[in-house]
Amino acid sequence: MPRYDTVLLDADNTLFDFDAAEHAALRRALEERGYPFTPETEALYLDINRPLWAAFDRGEVTQDFLVVERFRLLVERLGGSDDPVSFNRDYLTYLGEGNQLLPGAEDLCRDLRAAGCRLALATNGVARVQHARLDASPLKPYFSAVIISQEVGAQKPQPAFFQAALDALGVLDKARCVMVGDTLGSDIQGGIAAGLDTIWYDPLGRSPGDLRPTYIAASFQEVRQYIIEE
């Protein structure tokens, strides 16, 4: 019998190789507009994009604002005049085609389902991108629900996001539900605030700082062991 009946799984860099998808989508969107795709250009985009997503997780900006603002700032820094709205639209289309999985992600989902766990994808990503990536991946049959912040009107780490997930799955006993994710600020802090056990998926060996995940897993094998009593 598994330790947890219900498992909330983050998408990006927990199951999906978001870095690879982002790299390919950004390259295509930049090159189509005549910008060079270099390590420096990619680093510039990331330096703009990551703080905006952190601000979104803190509830300081909306997702609709950040996805356009990142390209407005990028075009400005590159000295161009491209429309950031269309830049973002094309980028998101290409990002939705990037359904690469992290090695072992499908095996993890298969094993958890075989053990009797219900799985839900719990993500702050852009809805049309996440649906496209999940639909094109082999993971879709394993999930009983897909909880996307843009669709439920609340984002991780807000308790309302997690309550929407629990309601969608009919979870009555929080002790039987666990949140698995790679991001401390949204996945782990949010799970803790919602009264859930958490598994911080951290193959990089980082420090959790002041946060105290229930478990820290350096591999999918460890995630599996924490969820399935063996």
Backbone as numpy.savetxt, mean C-alpha at the origin, in Angstrom:
# Nx Ny Nz CAx CAy CAz Cx Cy Cz
-5.40 -24.73 13.59 -6.25 -23.54 13.59 -5.37 -22.30 13.59
-5.65 -21.32 12.70 -4.81 -20.12 12.67 -5.00 -19.26 13.91
-3.99 -18.50 14.24 -4.07 -17.58 15.37 -5.08 -16.47 15.08
-5.20 -16.09 13.80 -6.11 -15.03 13.38 -7.04 -15.55 12.29
-8.32 -15.18 12.39 -9.30 -15.56 11.37 -9.26 -14.62 10.17
-8.95 -13.35 10.44 -9.02 -12.31 9.42 -7.68 -11.58 9.34
-7.20 -11.38 8.13 -5.91 -10.74 7.92 -6.10 -9.56 6.97
-5.76 -8.37 7.44 -5.75 -7.17 6.59 -4.33 -7.01 6.06
-4.20 -6.98 4.75 -2.89 -6.92 4.11 -2.74 -5.63 3.33
-1.70 -4.89 3.65 -1.35 -3.73 2.85 -0.95 -4.20 1.45
-1.04 -3.30 0.47 -0.72 -3.67 -0.91 0.72 -3.35 -1.28
1.05 -2.06 -1.30 2.31 -1.61 -1.88 3.51 -1.88 -0.98
4.47 -2.61 -1.54 5.69 -3.03 -0.86 5.43 -3.95 0.33
4.20 -4.49 0.37 3.90 -5.60 1.26 3.60 -6.83 0.41
2.76 -6.68 -0.59 2.47 -7.76 -1.54 2.98 -7.41 -2.94
2.69 -6.18 -3.37 3.09 -5.74 -4.70 4.44 -5.03 -4.66
5.23 -5.24 -5.71 6.51 -4.53 -5.82 6.23 -3.15 -6.38
5.84 -2.25 -5.49 5.46 -0.92 -5.92 6.64 -0.15 -6.50
7.82 -0.35 -5.96 8.98 0.39 -6.46 9.22 0.10 -7.94
9.08 -1.17 -8.34 9.28 -1.53 -9.74 8.18 -0.92 -10.61
6.93 -0.96 -10.14 5.82 -0.39 -10.90 5.97 1.12 -11.04
6.36 1.76 -9.96 6.55 3.21 -9.97 7.66 3.62 -10.92
8.74 2.89 -10.89 9.89 3.16 -11.76 9.48 3.11 -13.23
8.78 2.05 -13.61 8.38 1.88 -15.01 7.37 2.93 -15.44
6.39 3.23 -14.57 5.36 4.20 -14.92 5.93 5.61 -15.04
6.81 5.96 -14.13 7.41 7.29 -14.17 8.28 7.45 -15.41
9.03 6.43 -15.72 9.89 6.48 -16.92 9.05 6.74 -18.17
7.97 6.01 -18.31 7.15 6.14 -19.51 6.50 7.52 -19.58
5.96 8.01 -18.45 5.30 9.30 -18.43 6.27 10.44 -18.71
7.48 10.34 -18.19 8.49 11.38 -18.43 8.97 11.38 -19.88
9.32 10.20 -20.35 9.90 10.12 -21.69 8.89 10.51 -22.77
7.62 10.23 -22.55 6.60 10.64 -23.52 6.50 12.16 -23.64
6.91 12.84 -22.59 6.86 14.30 -22.58 8.21 14.93 -22.89
9.17 14.10 -23.24 10.46 14.62 -23.64 11.43 14.92 -22.51
11.11 14.46 -21.30 12.03 14.67 -20.18 12.99 13.49 -20.08
14.23 13.73 -19.72 15.16 12.62 -19.55 14.82 11.82 -18.29
14.86 10.51 -18.42 14.65 9.67 -17.23 16.03 9.24 -16.73
16.48 9.93 -15.72 17.80 9.68 -15.15 17.63 9.39 -13.66
18.66 8.85 -13.01 18.58 8.67 -11.56 18.28 9.97 -10.83
18.79 11.08 -11.35 18.56 12.37 -10.71 17.10 12.81 -10.85
16.52 12.57 -12.03 15.12 12.93 -12.24 14.20 12.07 -11.38
14.50 10.79 -11.32 13.69 9.90 -10.48 13.81 10.29 -9.02
15.01 10.61 -8.56 15.21 11.02 -7.17 14.45 12.31 -6.87
14.43 13.22 -7.83 13.68 14.46 -7.65 12.20 14.18 -7.46
11.65 13.31 -8.30 10.24 12.95 -8.16 9.96 12.33 -6.79
10.81 11.41 -6.37 10.60 10.74 -5.09 10.70 11.72 -3.93
11.61 12.68 -4.03 11.76 13.69 -2.98 10.53 14.58 -2.88
9.81 14.72 -3.98 8.57 15.49 -3.99 7.40 14.62 -3.53
7.33 13.41 -4.04 6.17 12.54 -3.84 6.05 12.00 -2.41
7.15 11.55 -1.85 7.08 10.88 -0.54 6.59 11.79 0.57
7.08 13.04 0.67 6.52 13.91 1.72 5.04 14.22 1.54
4.59 14.28 0.29 3.17 14.52 0.06 2.33 13.34 0.55
2.80 12.11 0.30 2.06 10.94 0.81 2.10 10.89 2.33
3.21 11.29 2.93 3.30 11.33 4.39 2.31 12.35 4.94
2.18 13.48 4.25 1.21 14.50 4.67 -0.21 13.96 4.52
-0.45 13.18 3.47 -1.77 12.56 3.29 -2.07 11.60 4.44
-1.10 10.77 4.81 -1.30 9.82 5.91 -1.62 10.56 7.21
-1.07 11.77 7.36 -1.34 12.57 8.57 -2.64 13.35 8.46
-3.30 13.25 7.32 -4.56 13.95 7.14 -4.41 15.42 6.81
-3.23 15.83 6.34 -2.96 17.25 6.08 -3.33 17.67 4.66
-3.34 16.74 3.72 -3.73 17.04 2.34 -4.63 15.93 1.84
-5.39 16.22 0.80 -6.23 15.19 0.20 -5.45 14.44 -0.87
-5.94 13.26 -1.20 -5.29 12.48 -2.25 -5.43 13.15 -3.60
-6.60 13.73 -3.86 -6.80 14.42 -5.13 -5.80 15.56 -5.30
-5.50 16.23 -4.22 -4.52 17.33 -4.28 -3.12 16.80 -4.53
-2.72 15.79 -3.77 -1.32 15.36 -3.82 -0.95 14.75 -5.16
-1.86 13.99 -5.79 -1.47 13.31 -7.02 -1.21 14.30 -8.16
-1.86 15.45 -8.11 -1.60 16.48 -9.11 -0.46 17.39 -8.68
-0.42 17.74 -7.42 0.61 18.64 -6.91 2.01 18.09 -7.13
2.19 16.79 -7.00 3.52 16.22 -7.19 4.03 16.46 -8.60
3.15 16.41 -9.59 3.59 16.65 -10.97 3.67 18.13 -11.29
2.88 18.95 -10.62 3.04 20.39 -10.78 4.42 20.81 -10.31
4.82 20.31 -9.14 6.13 20.65 -8.60 7.26 20.06 -9.45
7.05 18.84 -9.95 8.08 18.21 -10.76 8.30 18.99 -12.06
7.22 19.34 -12.73 7.33 20.10 -13.98 8.00 21.45 -13.71
7.62 22.06 -12.61 8.23 23.35 -12.25 9.72 23.21 -12.05
10.12 22.17 -11.33 11.55 21.96 -11.05 12.33 21.60 -12.30
11.66 20.96 -13.27 12.32 20.56 -14.51 12.26 21.66 -15.57
11.59 22.76 -15.24 11.53 23.87 -16.17 10.60 23.66 -17.35
9.59 22.80 -17.17 8.65 22.51 -18.25 7.36 23.27 -18.11
6.42 22.96 -18.98 5.11 23.63 -18.97 3.97 22.63 -19.14
4.22 21.36 -18.89 3.19 20.33 -19.08 2.08 20.45 -18.05
0.88 20.05 -18.46 -0.29 20.06 -17.58 -0.14 18.96 -16.53
-0.09 19.30 -15.25 0.10 18.26 -14.23 -1.08 17.31 -14.11
-2.27 17.74 -14.49 -3.44 16.86 -14.41 -3.30 15.71 -15.41
-2.95 16.03 -16.65 -2.78 14.97 -17.65 -1.53 14.15 -17.38
-0.50 14.79 -16.84 0.72 14.07 -16.45 0.38 12.99 -15.43
-0.38 13.38 -14.43 -0.78 12.43 -13.39 -1.69 11.35 -13.94
-2.63 11.73 -14.81 -3.56 10.75 -15.38 -2.81 9.66 -16.14
-1.85 10.07 -16.96 -1.08 9.08 -17.72 -0.23 8.22 -16.79
0.38 8.86 -15.83 1.22 8.11 -14.87 0.39 7.04 -14.14
-0.79 7.41 -13.70 -1.63 6.45 -12.98 -2.06 5.30 -13.88
-2.32 5.59 -15.13 -2.67 4.53 -16.07 -1.53 3.53 -16.19
-0.33 4.03 -16.34 0.84 3.14 -16.47 1.11 2.42 -15.14
0.89 3.11 -14.04 1.10 2.48 -12.74 0.14 1.31 -12.54
-1.09 1.47 -13.03 -2.08 0.41 -12.91 -1.71 -0.85 -13.68
-0.80 -0.70 -14.62 -0.34 -1.87 -15.39 0.79 -2.61 -14.68
1.30 -2.04 -13.61 2.43 -2.64 -12.89 1.97 -3.55 -11.77
1.70 -4.79 -12.10 1.16 -5.73 -11.12 2.21 -6.73 -10.62
3.49 -6.31 -10.67 4.55 -7.20 -10.18 4.36 -7.48 -8.68
4.52 -8.74 -8.31 4.42 -9.13 -6.91 5.81 -9.29 -6.31
5.89 -9.07 -5.02 7.12 -9.40 -4.32 7.26 -10.92 -4.28
8.47 -11.45 -4.37 8.66 -12.90 -4.34 8.05 -13.53 -3.09
7.19 -14.50 -3.27 6.57 -15.19 -2.15 5.22 -14.64 -1.74
4.78 -13.52 -2.34 3.51 -12.91 -1.94 2.33 -13.82 -2.27
2.33 -14.41 -3.46 1.22 -15.29 -3.82 1.20 -16.53 -2.94
2.35 -17.09 -2.65 2.41 -18.26 -1.78 1.86 -17.94 -0.40
2.17 -16.74 0.11 1.67 -16.33 1.42 0.15 -16.29 1.41
-0.43 -15.63 0.42 -1.88 -15.51 0.36 -2.55 -16.88 0.21
-1.95 -17.72 -0.61 -2.50 -19.06 -0.81 -2.47 -19.86 0.50
-1.37 -19.78 1.22 -1.24 -20.53 2.46 -2.20 -20.03 3.54
-2.37 -18.71 3.61 -3.28 -18.15 4.61 -4.72 -18.56 4.32
-5.11 -18.53 3.06 -6.46 -18.96 2.71 -6.65 -20.45 2.97
-5.63 -21.24 2.66 -5.72 -22.68 2.89 -5.86 -23.00 4.38
-5.31 -22.11 5.22 -5.40 -22.31 6.67 -6.73 -21.83 7.24
-7.56 -21.24 6.40 -8.88 -20.80 6.84 -9.01 -19.33 7.13
-8.01 -18.53 6.80 -8.05 -17.09 7.04 -8.83 -16.38 5.93
-9.56 -15.35 6.32 -10.15 -14.44 5.34 -9.17 -13.30 5.14
-8.96 -12.91 3.89 -8.00 -11.87 3.57 -8.71 -10.64 3.01
-8.22 -9.47 3.39 -8.70 -8.22 2.83 -7.51 -7.36 2.45
-7.55 -6.78 1.26 -6.53 -5.83 0.86 -6.91 -4.49 1.47
-5.98 -3.88 2.19 -6.24 -2.63 2.90 -5.20 -1.60 2.48
-5.59 -0.64 1.63 -4.62 0.23 0.99 -5.07 1.69 0.91
-4.08 2.58 0.97 -4.31 4.00 0.76 -4.09 4.40 -0.70
-3.74 3.45 -1.55 -3.42 3.77 -2.93 -4.62 4.30 -3.70
-4.35 4.88 -4.87 -5.40 5.40 -5.73 -6.29 4.24 -6.19
-7.60 4.42 -6.08 -8.54 3.30 -6.27 -8.41 2.66 -7.66
-8.40 3.45 -8.71 -8.38 2.84 -10.04 -7.07 2.11 -10.31
-6.01 2.59 -9.70 -4.72 1.91 -9.85 -4.73 0.59 -9.10
-5.21 0.60 -7.88 -5.17 -0.62 -7.07 -6.10 -1.69 -7.63
-7.27 -1.29 -8.10 -8.17 -2.28 -8.71 -7.54 -2.88 -9.97
-6.93 -2.04 -10.79 -6.33 -2.54 -12.02 -5.20 -3.51 -11.72
-4.37 -3.19 -10.75 -3.24 -4.06 -10.42 -3.71 -5.38 -9.83
-4.70 -5.31 -8.93 -5.20 -6.53 -8.32 -5.90 -7.41 -9.36
-6.69 -6.80 -10.23 -7.42 -7.56 -11.24 -6.47 -8.30 -12.18
-5.30 -7.70 -12.43 -4.35 -8.30 -13.37 -3.35 -9.24 -12.69
-3.47 -9.38 -11.39 -2.55 -10.23 -10.64 -3.21 -11.56 -10.29
-2.44 -12.54 -9.86 -3.04 -13.81 -9.44 -3.60 -13.77 -8.02
-3.55 -12.62 -7.36 -3.97 -12.55 -5.96 -5.48 -12.38 -5.78
-6.15 -11.87 -6.78 -7.55 -11.48 -6.59 -8.43 -12.58 -5.99
-8.32 -13.84 -6.42 -9.21 -14.87 -5.86 -9.04 -15.11 -4.36
-7.93 -14.66 -3.81 -7.68 -14.92 -2.39 -8.35 -13.92 -1.47
-8.84 -12.81 -2.00 -9.34 -11.73 -1.15 -10.86 -11.73 -1.05
-11.33 -11.61 0.19 -12.77 -11.51 0.44 -13.27 -10.08 0.34
-12.36 -9.11 0.49 -12.75 -7.70 0.44 -11.54 -6.87 0.02
-11.84 -5.73 -0.58 -10.80 -4.77 -0.95 -11.20 -3.43 -0.34
-10.39 -2.94 0.58 -10.69 -1.70 1.29 -9.69 -0.64 0.82
-10.19 0.38 0.13 -9.34 1.43 -0.43 -9.79 2.76 0.16
-8.85 3.52 0.66 -9.17 4.76 1.36 -10.04 5.69 0.52
-9.73 5.81 -0.74 -10.47 6.70 -1.63 -11.94 6.31 -1.73
-12.24 5.05 -1.51 -13.62 4.56 -1.65 -14.38 4.57 -0.32
-13.67 4.49 0.80 -14.36 4.45 2.09 -14.38 5.81 2.78
-13.65 6.80 2.23 -13.67 8.14 2.80 -12.82 8.33 4.03
-11.90 7.42 4.27 -10.96 7.54 5.38 -9.71 6.77 5.00
-8.57 7.19 5.52 -7.33 6.52 5.15 -6.60 6.02 6.38
-5.77 5.00 6.15 -4.85 4.60 7.20 -3.97 5.79 7.52
-3.72 6.13 8.78 -4.00 5.36 9.99 -5.30 5.71 10.71
-6.25 6.36 10.06 -7.48 6.75 10.75 -8.28 5.54 11.18
-8.79 5.54 12.42 -9.60 4.39 12.89 -10.79 4.10 11.99
-11.35 5.12 11.35 -12.51 4.89 10.48 -12.18 3.97 9.31
-10.95 4.04 8.83 -10.56 3.14 7.74 -10.63 1.69 8.22
-10.06 1.43 9.37 -10.03 0.06 9.89 -11.43 -0.41 10.27
-12.26 0.50 10.77 -13.62 0.11 11.09 -14.38 -0.27 9.82
-14.11 0.45 8.73 -14.74 0.09 7.46 -14.33 -1.30 7.02
-13.07 -1.64 7.24 -12.60 -2.98 6.90 -13.26 -4.04 7.77
-13.34 -3.78 9.06 -13.97 -4.74 9.97 -15.44 -4.93 9.64
-16.11 -3.83 9.32 -17.53 -3.92 8.97 -17.73 -4.71 7.68
-16.87 -4.47 6.69 -17.00 -5.15 5.41 -16.83 -6.66 5.56
-16.02 -7.05 6.52 -15.73 -8.46 6.73 -16.58 -9.08 7.84
-17.37 -8.27 8.50 -18.21 -8.78 9.58 -17.42 -9.25 10.78
-16.31 -8.59 11.06 -15.46 -8.98 12.20 -16.08 -8.49 13.50
-16.31 -9.40 14.42 -16.87 -9.06 15.72 -15.82 -9.11 16.82
-14.81 -9.92 16.65 -13.77 -10.09 17.67 -12.45 -9.56 17.10
-12.05 -8.36 17.53 -10.82 -7.76 17.02 -9.58 -8.59 17.35
-9.67 -9.39 18.42 -8.52 -10.20 18.80 -8.20 -11.26 17.75
-9.15 -11.51 16.85 -8.94 -12.53 15.82 -8.58 -11.91 14.47
-8.24 -10.62 14.50 -7.90 -9.91 13.26 -6.53 -9.26 13.41
-5.73 -9.28 12.34 -4.39 -8.70 12.39 -4.15 -7.86 11.14
-3.40 -6.76 11.32 -3.00 -5.90 10.20 -1.55 -6.18 9.87
-1.28 -6.43 8.58 0.08 -6.70 8.11 0.47 -5.61 7.11
1.59 -4.96 7.36 2.03 -3.93 6.43 3.46 -3.51 6.66
3.99 -2.78 5.69 5.40 -2.37 5.75 5.61 -0.96 6.25
4.53 -0.19 6.41 4.66 1.21 6.77 4.24 1.45 8.21
5.17 1.97 9.00 4.89 2.18 10.42 3.77 3.21 10.63
3.84 4.32 9.90 2.92 5.42 10.16 1.48 5.10 9.82
1.23 4.37 8.74 -0.15 4.09 8.35 -0.60 2.70 8.79
0.17 1.68 8.45 -0.25 0.31 8.74 -0.19 -0.02 10.23
0.96 0.20 10.83 1.16 -0.24 12.21 0.54 0.72 13.21
0.81 2.00 13.08 0.19 2.97 13.98 -1.33 2.91 13.86
-1.81 2.80 12.63 -3.25 2.72 12.43 -3.86 1.47 13.02
-3.20 0.34 12.82 -3.70 -0.91 13.38 -3.75 -0.88 14.90
-2.70 -0.34 15.50 -2.66 -0.24 16.97 -3.78 0.65 17.47
-3.97 1.81 16.82 -5.01 2.74 17.24 -6.40 2.14 17.11
-6.55 1.22 16.16 -7.84 0.57 15.94 -8.06 -0.62 16.87
-7.07 -0.91 17.70 -7.20 -2.02 18.64 -6.90 -3.38 18.05
-6.10 -3.40 16.99 -5.75 -4.66 16.33 -4.31 -5.06 16.63
-4.06 -6.34 16.59 -2.67 -6.80 16.56 -2.08 -6.43 15.21
-0.76 -6.26 15.19 -0.10 -5.83 13.95 1.15 -6.65 13.70
1.44 -6.84 12.41 2.69 -7.46 11.99 3.38 -6.47 11.06
4.52 -5.97 11.51 5.29 -5.06 10.67 6.19 -5.89 9.77
5.89 -5.86 8.47 6.71 -6.58 7.50 7.90 -5.69 7.14
9.07 -6.07 7.63 10.26 -5.23 7.49 11.48 -6.06 7.13
11.65 -6.38 5.84 12.82 -7.16 5.44 14.12 -6.36 5.50
14.04 -5.05 5.77 15.22 -4.20 5.77 15.89 -4.07 7.13
15.26 -4.60 8.17 15.87 -4.56 9.49 15.89 -3.17 10.13
14.84 -2.39 9.88 14.78 -1.04 10.45 14.30 -1.07 11.90
14.37 0.07 12.56 13.89 0.20 13.93 12.45 0.72 13.92
11.58 0.17 14.75 10.21 0.68 14.81 10.08 1.96 15.62
11.17 2.44 16.19 11.10 3.64 17.00 10.25 3.44 18.24
9.34 4.37 18.47 8.50 4.29 19.67 7.31 3.35 19.50
7.01 2.96 18.27 5.88 2.07 18.05 6.22 0.64 18.46
5.21 -0.08 18.87 5.42 -1.46 19.31 4.49 -2.40 18.56
4.90 -2.82 17.35 4.09 -3.82 16.64 3.98 -5.09 17.48
2.90 -5.81 17.29 2.77 -7.09 18.00 3.89 -8.03 17.58
4.18 -8.04 16.28 5.26 -8.86 15.74 6.03 -8.05 14.68
7.27 -8.38 14.50 8.08 -7.85 13.41 8.55 -9.03 12.58
8.27 -8.98 11.28 8.61 -10.09 10.39 9.58 -9.62 9.32
10.69 -10.32 9.20 11.68 -9.99 8.18 11.44 -10.74 6.87
10.47 -11.66 6.87 10.20 -12.47 5.69 8.73 -12.89 5.69
8.27 -13.34 4.53 6.91 -13.86 4.46 6.76 -15.14 5.28
7.82 -15.89 5.41 7.78 -17.09 6.25 7.46 -16.72 7.69
8.05 -15.64 8.18 7.76 -15.20 9.54 6.33 -14.67 9.66
5.87 -13.94 8.64 4.48 -13.48 8.64 3.55 -14.68 8.76
3.81 -15.68 7.96 2.99 -16.90 7.96 3.00 -17.55 9.34
4.14 -17.66 9.95 4.24 -18.30 11.26 3.49 -17.55 12.33
3.51 -16.22 12.28 2.80 -15.42 13.28 1.29 -15.54 13.15
0.82 -15.80 11.95 -0.62 -15.88 11.71 -1.15 -17.30 11.88
-0.38 -18.25 11.42 -0.80 -19.66 11.49 -0.03 -20.35 12.60
-0.71 -20.80 13.60 -0.05 -21.53 14.67 0.43 -22.87 14.15
1.73 -23.12 14.32 2.31 -24.37 13.81 2.95 -25.17 14.95
